[in-house]
Amino acid sequence: MNQKQQGKLGIALVGLGYYSENLLAPALQETEHCYLAGIVTGTPSKIDKWKSKYSIPDSNIYNYQNFDSIKDNPTIDIVYVVLPNSMHAEFTIRAAQAGKHVICEKPMAMNIKECDDMIAACKKAGKMLSIGYRLHFDPYHREMIRLGTKRVYGNIKKMSAAFGILPDDPNQWRLKKALSGGGPLVDVGLYCIQGFCYTTGLDPIAVSAQEGPKTNPVKFKDVEQSLTWQMEMPDGIICEGKTSYTEDINFLKADAERGSFELSSAFNYTGQSGRTPEGKMQFPHVNQQAKQMDDFALAIKNNRPTPVPGEMGRRDVRILEAIYEAMNTGKKVTI
Ligand code: NAD
């Protein structure tokens, strides 16, 4: 019996870069409700390797030009957009128009208008849209959500988080604003924003932000090198974030009335470690991407909403825009 006959939904990955090759394709070997059915690539030299490694038939291999004909392929149920950020909107909309459900990587898009167009295209096609927010399916982050939203240690007073990585290739798309939409904030700072929102269960009402110094103005001529920001949530909760492309930082912390709970490291694919006032968190380490894609497949099969819909991606793009506005004007921006 092939995977389709086993009732699994077929996923086509669009863009075969680092994340697809090293995380999503391997995760799709562990999923129970979906499988790697197809690929869409602009680089023909990658095809042979993918084809033989994952037994993908020629009929399920597309390029960016003939991608729209995927509409005639009933073995592909879900298109997963894993391209540079500036290409998310185009391929999400084309996938929806081809009658496919869509997972789009983070950040959802370059601006609110694109988010609205993506949501509208999926609605019009009657298809579901979700964002690749893998941490919602990680037990350590689920515990942060439980402790925070259930106010297990009383009301949260303050949150803090930082995520910084060290991209080495000076020519990569992440450093080109036209392709990325911004620097570390949109790439990894977004995880701190997500952590603030899902731990408190709240959306921010105002933001302030400060760009960090550029010690490498050539490499970071187009985007910020680092950034700090403050989000004011309802109930007087203050969230302080930091993101960087030159500092390896990684934690998420909540200070509540009866103690603090935190993850450090927080945002990686694995290796989370957590503490509460009662001691160390003990949860299994899971394949986040497998859990995320299986949950979306089940949402489609059971006709229930995804916990990480396009609307959440849109909310976050709105917050990103407000943070950049605050950074550029030096003023507090209301959301
Ligand atoms: P990558 O550079 O490794 O891969 C990008 C792919 O897009 C490559 O296959 C490349 O050939 C293709 N591409 C098409 N047009 C391009 C162009 N004009 N310039 C550059 N590449 C082009 O990037 P990645 O790290 O795989 O990231 C892809 C997407 O996935 C991004 O949106 C990123 O934010 C997201 N991502 C998410 C996670 C996560 O944990 N959820 C992790 C990594 C990346």
CSV table of C-alpha atoms and ligand atoms in Angstrom, one decimal:
chain,number,residue,atom,x,y,z
A,1,MET,CA,0.0,0.0,0.0
A,2,ASN,CA,1.5,3.4,-0.9
A,3,GLN,CA,1.4,6.4,1.5
A,4,LYS,CA,-1.6,7.9,-0.3
A,5,GLN,CA,-3.6,4.7,0.1
A,6,GLN,CA,-2.7,4.7,3.8
A,7,GLY,CA,-4.7,7.9,4.0
A,8,LYS,CA,-1.7,10.3,4.4
A,9,LEU,CA,-1.9,13.7,2.8
A,10,GLY,CA,0.8,14.5,0.2
A,11,ILE,CA,3.0,17.5,0.8
A,12,ALA,CA,5.1,19.3,-1.8
A,13,LEU,CA,8.0,21.4,-0.6
A,14,VAL,CA,8.6,24.6,-2.5
A,15,GLY,CA,12.3,25.7,-2.2
A,16,LEU,CA,14.9,23.1,-1.4
A,17,GLY,CA,17.3,25.1,0.7
A,18,TYR,CA,18.6,24.5,4.2
A,19,TYR,CA,15.3,24.2,6.1
A,20,SER,CA,13.7,21.9,3.6
A,21,GLU,CA,16.7,19.7,3.1
A,22,ASN,CA,17.8,19.3,6.7
A,23,LEU,CA,14.6,19.6,8.8
A,24,LEU,CA,11.4,19.3,6.8
A,25,ALA,CA,12.2,16.4,4.5
A,26,PRO,CA,13.7,14.3,7.3
A,27,ALA,CA,10.7,15.2,9.5
A,28,LEU,CA,8.4,14.0,6.7
A,29,GLN,CA,9.9,10.5,7.2
A,30,GLU,CA,8.5,10.5,10.7
A,31,THR,CA,5.0,12.0,10.1
A,32,GLU,CA,1.9,9.8,10.5
A,33,HIS,CA,-0.7,11.8,8.7
A,34,CYS,CA,1.3,13.4,5.8
A,35,TYR,CA,4.3,12.5,3.6
A,36,LEU,CA,6.8,14.0,1.2
A,37,ALA,CA,4.9,13.6,-2.1
A,38,GLY,CA,6.5,16.3,-4.3
A,39,ILE,CA,9.1,19.0,-4.8
A,40,VAL,CA,9.2,22.4,-6.5
A,41,THR,CA,12.6,23.8,-7.2
A,42,GLY,CA,14.3,26.5,-9.4
A,43,THR,CA,17.5,24.5,-9.3
A,44,PRO,CA,17.4,21.4,-11.7
A,45,SER,CA,20.7,20.1,-10.3
A,46,LYS,CA,19.0,19.3,-7.0
A,47,ILE,CA,16.4,17.0,-8.6
A,48,ASP,CA,18.3,13.7,-8.9
A,49,LYS,CA,19.4,13.7,-5.3
A,50,TRP,CA,15.9,14.4,-4.0
A,51,LYS,CA,14.3,12.0,-6.4
A,52,SER,CA,16.4,9.0,-5.4
A,53,LYS,CA,16.6,9.8,-1.7
A,54,TYR,CA,12.8,10.2,-1.3
A,55,SER,CA,11.5,8.1,-4.3
A,56,ILE,CA,9.6,11.1,-5.7
A,57,PRO,CA,8.0,10.3,-9.1
A,58,ASP,CA,8.8,12.6,-12.1
A,59,SER,CA,5.2,13.6,-12.2
A,60,ASN,CA,5.5,15.2,-8.8
A,61,ILE,CA,8.5,17.4,-9.6
A,62,TYR,CA,7.9,21.0,-10.6
A,63,ASN,CA,9.8,24.2,-11.2
A,64,TYR,CA,8.6,27.8,-10.5
A,65,GLN,CA,7.3,28.2,-14.1
A,66,ASN,CA,5.1,25.0,-14.3
A,67,PHE,CA,4.2,25.1,-10.6
A,68,ASP,CA,0.6,26.1,-11.4
A,69,SER,CA,-0.1,22.8,-13.1
A,70,ILE,CA,0.2,21.2,-9.7
A,71,LYS,CA,-3.6,21.8,-9.7
A,72,ASP,CA,-4.0,18.7,-11.9
A,73,ASN,CA,-2.1,16.5,-9.4
A,74,PRO,CA,-4.4,14.8,-6.9
A,75,THR,CA,-1.5,13.3,-5.0
A,76,ILE,CA,-0.5,16.7,-3.7
A,77,ASP,CA,-2.8,18.0,-1.0
A,78,ILE,CA,-0.6,20.6,0.8
A,79,VAL,CA,2.0,23.0,-0.6
A,80,TYR,CA,4.7,24.1,1.9
A,81,VAL,CA,6.4,27.4,0.9
A,82,VAL,CA,10.0,27.4,2.1
A,83,LEU,CA,11.4,30.2,0.0
A,84,PRO,CA,13.0,33.6,0.9
A,85,ASN,CA,10.4,35.8,2.6
A,86,SER,CA,9.8,38.0,-0.4
A,87,MET,CA,8.5,35.0,-2.3
A,88,HIS,CA,6.0,33.7,0.3
A,89,ALA,CA,3.0,35.7,-0.9
A,90,GLU,CA,3.4,34.8,-4.5
A,91,PHE,CA,3.7,31.1,-4.0
A,92,THR,CA,1.0,30.9,-1.3
A,93,ILE,CA,-1.4,32.6,-3.6
A,94,ARG,CA,-0.5,30.4,-6.5
A,95,ALA,CA,-0.8,27.3,-4.4
A,96,ALA,CA,-4.3,28.4,-3.2
A,97,GLN,CA,-5.4,29.1,-6.7
A,98,ALA,CA,-4.2,25.6,-7.7
A,99,GLY,CA,-6.6,24.3,-5.0
A,100,LYS,CA,-4.0,23.3,-2.4
A,101,HIS,CA,-3.9,23.8,1.3
A,102,VAL,CA,-0.8,25.9,2.3
A,103,ILE,CA,1.8,26.0,5.0
A,104,CYS,CA,3.9,29.1,4.6
A,105,GLU,CA,7.2,29.7,6.5
A,106,LYS,CA,7.7,32.5,8.8
A,107,PRO,CA,7.7,35.5,8.6
A,108,MET,CA,4.4,35.2,6.7
A,109,ALA,CA,5.1,38.0,4.3
A,110,MET,CA,6.8,41.4,3.7
A,111,ASN,CA,3.8,43.5,4.7
A,112,ILE,CA,0.2,43.5,5.8
A,113,LYS,CA,-1.2,43.9,2.3
A,114,GLU,CA,0.6,40.6,1.2
A,115,CYS,CA,-0.8,38.9,4.3
A,116,ASP,CA,-4.3,40.0,3.5
A,117,ASP,CA,-4.0,38.8,-0.1
A,118,MET,CA,-2.7,35.4,1.0
A,119,ILE,CA,-5.5,35.0,3.5
A,120,ALA,CA,-8.1,36.1,0.9
A,121,ALA,CA,-6.7,33.7,-1.7
A,122,CYS,CA,-6.9,30.7,0.6
A,123,LYS,CA,-10.5,31.7,1.8
A,124,LYS,CA,-11.6,32.1,-1.8
A,125,ALA,CA,-10.2,28.6,-2.7
A,126,GLY,CA,-11.8,27.1,0.4
A,127,LYS,CA,-8.3,26.0,1.6
A,128,MET,CA,-6.5,26.2,4.9
A,129,LEU,CA,-3.5,28.4,5.5
A,130,SER,CA,-1.0,27.9,8.3
A,131,ILE,CA,2.4,29.4,9.3
A,132,GLY,CA,5.4,27.3,10.1
A,133,TYR,CA,5.4,28.1,13.8
A,134,ARG,CA,6.9,24.8,14.9
A,135,LEU,CA,7.3,25.8,18.6
A,136,HIS,CA,3.6,25.6,19.2
A,137,PHE,CA,4.0,21.8,19.0
A,138,ASP,CA,7.0,21.5,21.3
A,139,PRO,CA,6.2,20.3,24.8
A,140,TYR,CA,8.5,22.8,26.5
A,141,HIS,CA,6.7,25.7,24.8
A,142,ARG,CA,3.3,24.1,25.4
A,143,GLU,CA,4.3,24.1,29.1
A,144,MET,CA,5.2,27.9,28.9
A,145,ILE,CA,1.7,28.4,27.4
A,146,ARG,CA,0.0,26.4,30.1
A,147,LEU,CA,1.9,28.1,33.0
A,148,GLY,CA,1.4,31.5,31.5
A,149,THR,CA,-2.2,31.5,30.3
A,150,LYS,CA,-3.5,29.6,33.3
A,151,ARG,CA,-1.6,32.0,35.6
A,152,VAL,CA,-0.2,29.0,37.5
A,153,TYR,CA,2.3,31.2,39.3
A,154,GLY,CA,0.0,34.2,39.5
A,155,ASN,CA,-0.2,37.1,37.1
A,156,ILE,CA,2.8,37.6,34.8
A,157,LYS,CA,4.5,40.9,35.6
A,158,LYS,CA,7.2,40.9,33.0
A,159,MET,CA,8.6,38.8,30.2
A,160,SER,CA,12.0,38.8,28.5
A,161,ALA,CA,13.4,36.9,25.6
A,162,ALA,CA,16.4,37.0,23.2
A,163,PHE,CA,17.2,35.1,20.1
A,164,GLY,CA,20.3,35.8,18.1
A,165,ILE,CA,22.1,33.7,15.5
A,166,LEU,CA,25.4,34.1,13.5
A,167,PRO,CA,24.7,33.9,9.8
A,168,ASP,CA,28.1,33.5,8.1
A,169,ASP,CA,27.6,33.9,4.3
A,170,PRO,CA,27.7,37.7,3.7
A,171,ASN,CA,25.9,37.2,0.3
A,172,GLN,CA,22.8,35.3,1.6
A,173,TRP,CA,19.3,36.6,1.0
A,174,ARG,CA,18.8,37.1,4.8
A,175,LEU,CA,21.0,40.2,4.6
A,176,LYS,CA,19.2,41.7,1.6
A,177,LYS,CA,16.2,43.7,2.6
A,178,ALA,CA,14.4,43.2,-0.7
A,179,LEU,CA,14.4,39.5,-0.2
A,180,SER,CA,14.1,39.2,3.6
A,181,GLY,CA,12.1,42.3,4.6
A,182,GLY,CA,14.4,43.0,7.5
A,183,GLY,CA,17.3,41.6,9.6
A,184,PRO,CA,17.3,39.4,12.7
A,185,LEU,CA,14.0,40.8,13.9
A,186,VAL,CA,11.9,39.2,11.1
A,187,ASP,CA,14.1,36.1,11.1
A,188,VAL,CA,14.6,35.1,14.7
A,189,GLY,CA,13.4,38.0,16.9
A,190,LEU,CA,9.9,36.9,15.7
A,191,TYR,CA,10.2,33.8,18.0
A,192,CYS,CA,10.5,36.2,21.0
A,193,ILE,CA,7.4,38.0,19.9
A,194,GLN,CA,5.6,34.7,19.5
A,195,GLY,CA,6.8,33.6,22.9
A,196,PHE,CA,5.5,36.8,24.5
A,197,CYS,CA,2.1,36.4,22.9
A,198,TYR,CA,1.5,32.7,23.5
A,199,THR,CA,2.9,32.7,27.1
A,200,THR,CA,0.7,35.6,28.1
A,201,GLY,CA,-2.2,34.7,25.8
A,202,LEU,CA,-2.3,38.4,24.9
A,203,ASP,CA,-1.5,40.7,21.9
A,204,PRO,CA,0.6,43.9,22.4
A,205,ILE,CA,-0.9,47.3,22.5
A,206,ALA,CA,2.2,49.4,22.0
A,207,VAL,CA,5.9,49.0,21.2
A,208,SER,CA,9.2,50.9,21.5
A,209,ALA,CA,12.4,49.9,19.8
A,210,GLN,CA,16.1,50.8,19.5
A,211,GLU,CA,18.5,49.7,16.8
A,212,GLY,CA,21.8,48.3,18.1
A,213,PRO,CA,25.2,49.6,17.0
A,214,LYS,CA,26.5,48.4,13.6
A,215,THR,CA,30.0,47.0,14.2
A,216,ASN,CA,30.0,45.5,10.7
A,217,PRO,CA,28.3,48.2,8.5
A,218,VAL,CA,29.4,46.5,5.3
A,219,LYS,CA,27.8,43.1,6.1
A,220,PHE,CA,24.7,44.8,7.6
A,221,LYS,CA,24.3,47.7,5.2
A,222,ASP,CA,20.8,46.7,4.3
A,223,VAL,CA,19.3,45.4,7.6
A,224,GLU,CA,19.7,45.9,11.3
A,225,GLN,CA,22.6,44.0,13.0
A,226,SER,CA,20.7,43.9,16.3
A,227,LEU,CA,17.7,45.4,17.9
A,228,THR,CA,16.1,45.7,21.3
A,229,TRP,CA,12.4,46.3,21.8
A,230,GLN,CA,9.7,46.6,24.5
A,231,MET,CA,6.1,45.5,24.0
A,232,GLU,CA,3.4,46.7,26.3
A,233,MET,CA,0.7,44.1,26.8
A,234,PRO,CA,-2.8,44.6,28.4
A,235,ASP,CA,-2.7,44.2,32.2
A,236,GLY,CA,0.5,46.2,32.4
A,237,ILE,CA,2.8,43.3,31.4
A,238,ILE,CA,6.0,44.5,29.9
A,239,CYS,CA,7.9,42.3,27.4
A,240,GLU,CA,11.6,43.0,26.6
A,241,GLY,CA,13.1,41.5,23.5
A,242,LYS,CA,16.5,41.4,21.9
A,243,THR,CA,17.6,40.0,18.6
A,244,SER,CA,21.0,39.9,16.8
A,245,TYR,CA,22.9,38.5,13.9
A,246,THR,CA,26.2,38.8,15.8
A,247,GLU,CA,25.3,37.4,19.2
A,248,ASP,CA,24.4,33.8,20.1
A,249,ILE,CA,21.5,34.4,22.5
A,250,ASN,CA,18.5,32.2,23.2
A,251,PHE,CA,16.0,32.3,26.1
A,252,LEU,CA,12.4,33.0,27.0
A,253,LYS,CA,11.5,34.0,30.5
A,254,ALA,CA,8.3,35.0,32.4
A,255,ASP,CA,8.4,36.7,35.9
A,256,ALA,CA,5.1,36.1,37.6
A,257,GLU,CA,3.7,37.0,41.1
A,258,ARG,CA,4.9,33.7,42.6
A,259,GLY,CA,8.1,33.1,40.7
A,260,SER,CA,9.7,32.8,37.3
A,261,PHE,CA,9.5,30.2,34.6
A,262,GLU,CA,11.8,30.0,31.7
A,263,LEU,CA,13.4,28.1,28.8
A,264,SER,CA,17.1,28.4,28.0
A,265,SER,CA,17.9,27.4,25.3
A,266,ALA,CA,14.4,28.1,24.1
A,267,PHE,CA,14.1,28.4,20.3
A,268,ASN,CA,16.2,25.8,18.7
A,269,TYR,CA,15.0,22.7,16.9
A,270,THR,CA,15.8,20.6,19.9
A,271,GLY,CA,17.7,20.8,23.2
A,272,GLN,CA,15.1,22.9,25.1
A,273,SER,CA,15.7,23.1,28.8
A,274,GLY,CA,13.2,24.7,31.2
A,275,ARG,CA,12.9,25.7,34.9
A,276,THR,CA,10.0,26.7,37.1
A,277,PRO,CA,10.0,27.6,40.8
A,278,GLU,CA,9.6,23.9,41.4
A,279,GLY,CA,12.6,22.8,39.5
A,280,LYS,CA,13.6,21.5,36.1
A,281,MET,CA,11.0,20.8,33.4
A,282,GLN,CA,11.0,17.2,32.2
A,283,PHE,CA,9.5,16.7,28.8
A,284,PRO,CA,10.4,14.5,25.9
A,285,HIS,CA,12.3,16.1,23.0
A,286,VAL,CA,10.1,15.7,19.9
A,287,ASN,CA,10.5,16.4,16.2
A,288,GLN,CA,8.8,19.8,16.1
A,289,GLN,CA,8.4,19.9,12.4
A,290,ALA,CA,6.9,16.4,12.3
A,291,LYS,CA,4.4,17.4,15.0
A,292,GLN,CA,3.6,20.7,13.2
A,293,MET,CA,2.9,19.1,9.8
A,294,ASP,CA,0.9,16.2,11.3
A,295,ASP,CA,-1.2,18.6,13.2
A,296,PHE,CA,-2.0,20.6,10.0
A,297,ALA,CA,-2.8,17.3,8.2
A,298,LEU,CA,-5.2,16.4,11.0
A,299,ALA,CA,-6.7,19.8,11.0
A,300,ILE,CA,-7.5,19.4,7.3
A,301,LYS,CA,-8.8,15.8,7.7
A,302,ASN,CA,-10.9,16.6,10.7
A,303,ASN,CA,-12.0,20.0,9.4
A,304,ARG,CA,-10.9,21.9,12.5
A,305,PRO,CA,-8.9,25.1,12.6
A,306,THR,CA,-5.1,25.1,12.8
A,307,PRO,CA,-3.6,26.7,16.0
A,308,VAL,CA,-1.2,28.6,13.8
A,309,PRO,CA,-3.3,30.2,11.1
A,310,GLY,CA,-2.5,32.9,8.5
A,311,GLU,CA,-4.3,35.4,10.8
A,312,MET,CA,-1.6,34.8,13.5
A,313,GLY,CA,1.1,35.3,10.9
A,314,ARG,CA,-0.6,38.6,9.9
A,315,ARG,CA,-0.8,39.7,13.5
A,316,ASP,CA,2.9,39.2,13.8
A,317,VAL,CA,3.7,41.0,10.6
A,318,ARG,CA,1.8,43.9,12.1
A,319,ILE,CA,3.9,43.8,15.2
A,320,LEU,CA,7.1,43.6,13.1
A,321,GLU,CA,6.1,46.7,11.2
A,322,ALA,CA,5.3,48.6,14.4
A,323,ILE,CA,8.7,47.7,15.9
A,324,TYR,CA,10.5,49.0,12.8
A,325,GLU,CA,8.4,52.1,12.9
A,326,ALA,CA,9.3,52.6,16.5
A,327,MET,CA,13.0,52.0,15.8
A,328,ASN,CA,13.0,54.4,12.9
A,329,THR,CA,11.0,57.2,14.6
A,330,GLY,CA,12.3,56.8,18.2
A,331,LYS,CA,8.6,57.0,19.2
A,332,LYS,CA,6.3,54.6,20.9
A,333,VAL,CA,3.9,53.0,18.3
A,334,THR,CA,0.4,52.0,19.2
A,335,ILE,CA,-0.9,48.8,17.7
B,1,NAD,P1,17.9,28.9,2.2
B,1,NAD,O1,18.6,30.1,1.6
B,1,NAD,O2,18.7,27.7,2.7
B,1,NAD,O3,16.9,28.3,1.0
B,1,NAD,C1,16.2,29.1,0.2
B,1,NAD,C2,15.7,28.4,-1.0
B,1,NAD,O4,15.0,29.3,-1.9
B,1,NAD,C3,16.9,27.8,-1.8
B,1,NAD,O5,16.5,26.5,-2.2
B,1,NAD,C4,17.0,28.7,-3.0
B,1,NAD,O6,17.5,28.1,-4.2
B,1,NAD,C5,15.6,29.2,-3.2
B,1,NAD,N1,15.5,30.5,-3.8
B,1,NAD,C6,14.6,30.8,-4.8
B,1,NAD,N2,14.8,32.1,-5.2
B,1,NAD,C7,15.8,32.6,-4.5
B,1,NAD,C8,16.4,33.9,-4.4
B,1,NAD,N3,16.0,34.9,-5.2
B,1,NAD,N4,17.4,34.1,-3.6
B,1,NAD,C9,17.8,33.1,-2.7
B,1,NAD,N5,17.2,31.8,-2.7
B,1,NAD,C10,16.2,31.6,-3.6
B,1,NAD,O7,16.9,29.5,3.2
B,1,NAD,P2,16.1,28.7,4.4
B,1,NAD,O8,16.9,28.8,5.7
B,1,NAD,O9,15.8,27.3,4.0
B,1,NAD,O10,14.8,29.6,4.6
B,1,NAD,C11,13.7,29.5,3.7
B,1,NAD,C12,12.5,30.0,4.5
B,1,NAD,O11,12.3,29.1,5.6
B,1,NAD,C13,12.6,31.4,5.0
B,1,NAD,O12,11.3,32.0,5.0
B,1,NAD,C14,13.0,31.2,6.5
B,1,NAD,O13,12.5,32.2,7.3
B,1,NAD,C15,12.2,29.9,6.8
B,1,NAD,N6,12.9,29.1,7.9
B,1,NAD,C16,12.1,28.7,8.9
B,1,NAD,C17,12.7,28.0,9.9
B,1,NAD,C18,11.9,27.5,11.1
B,1,NAD,O14,12.4,27.1,12.1
B,1,NAD,N7,10.5,27.6,11.0
B,1,NAD,C19,14.1,27.7,9.9
B,1,NAD,C20,14.8,28.1,8.8
B,1,NAD,C21,14.2,28.8,7.8
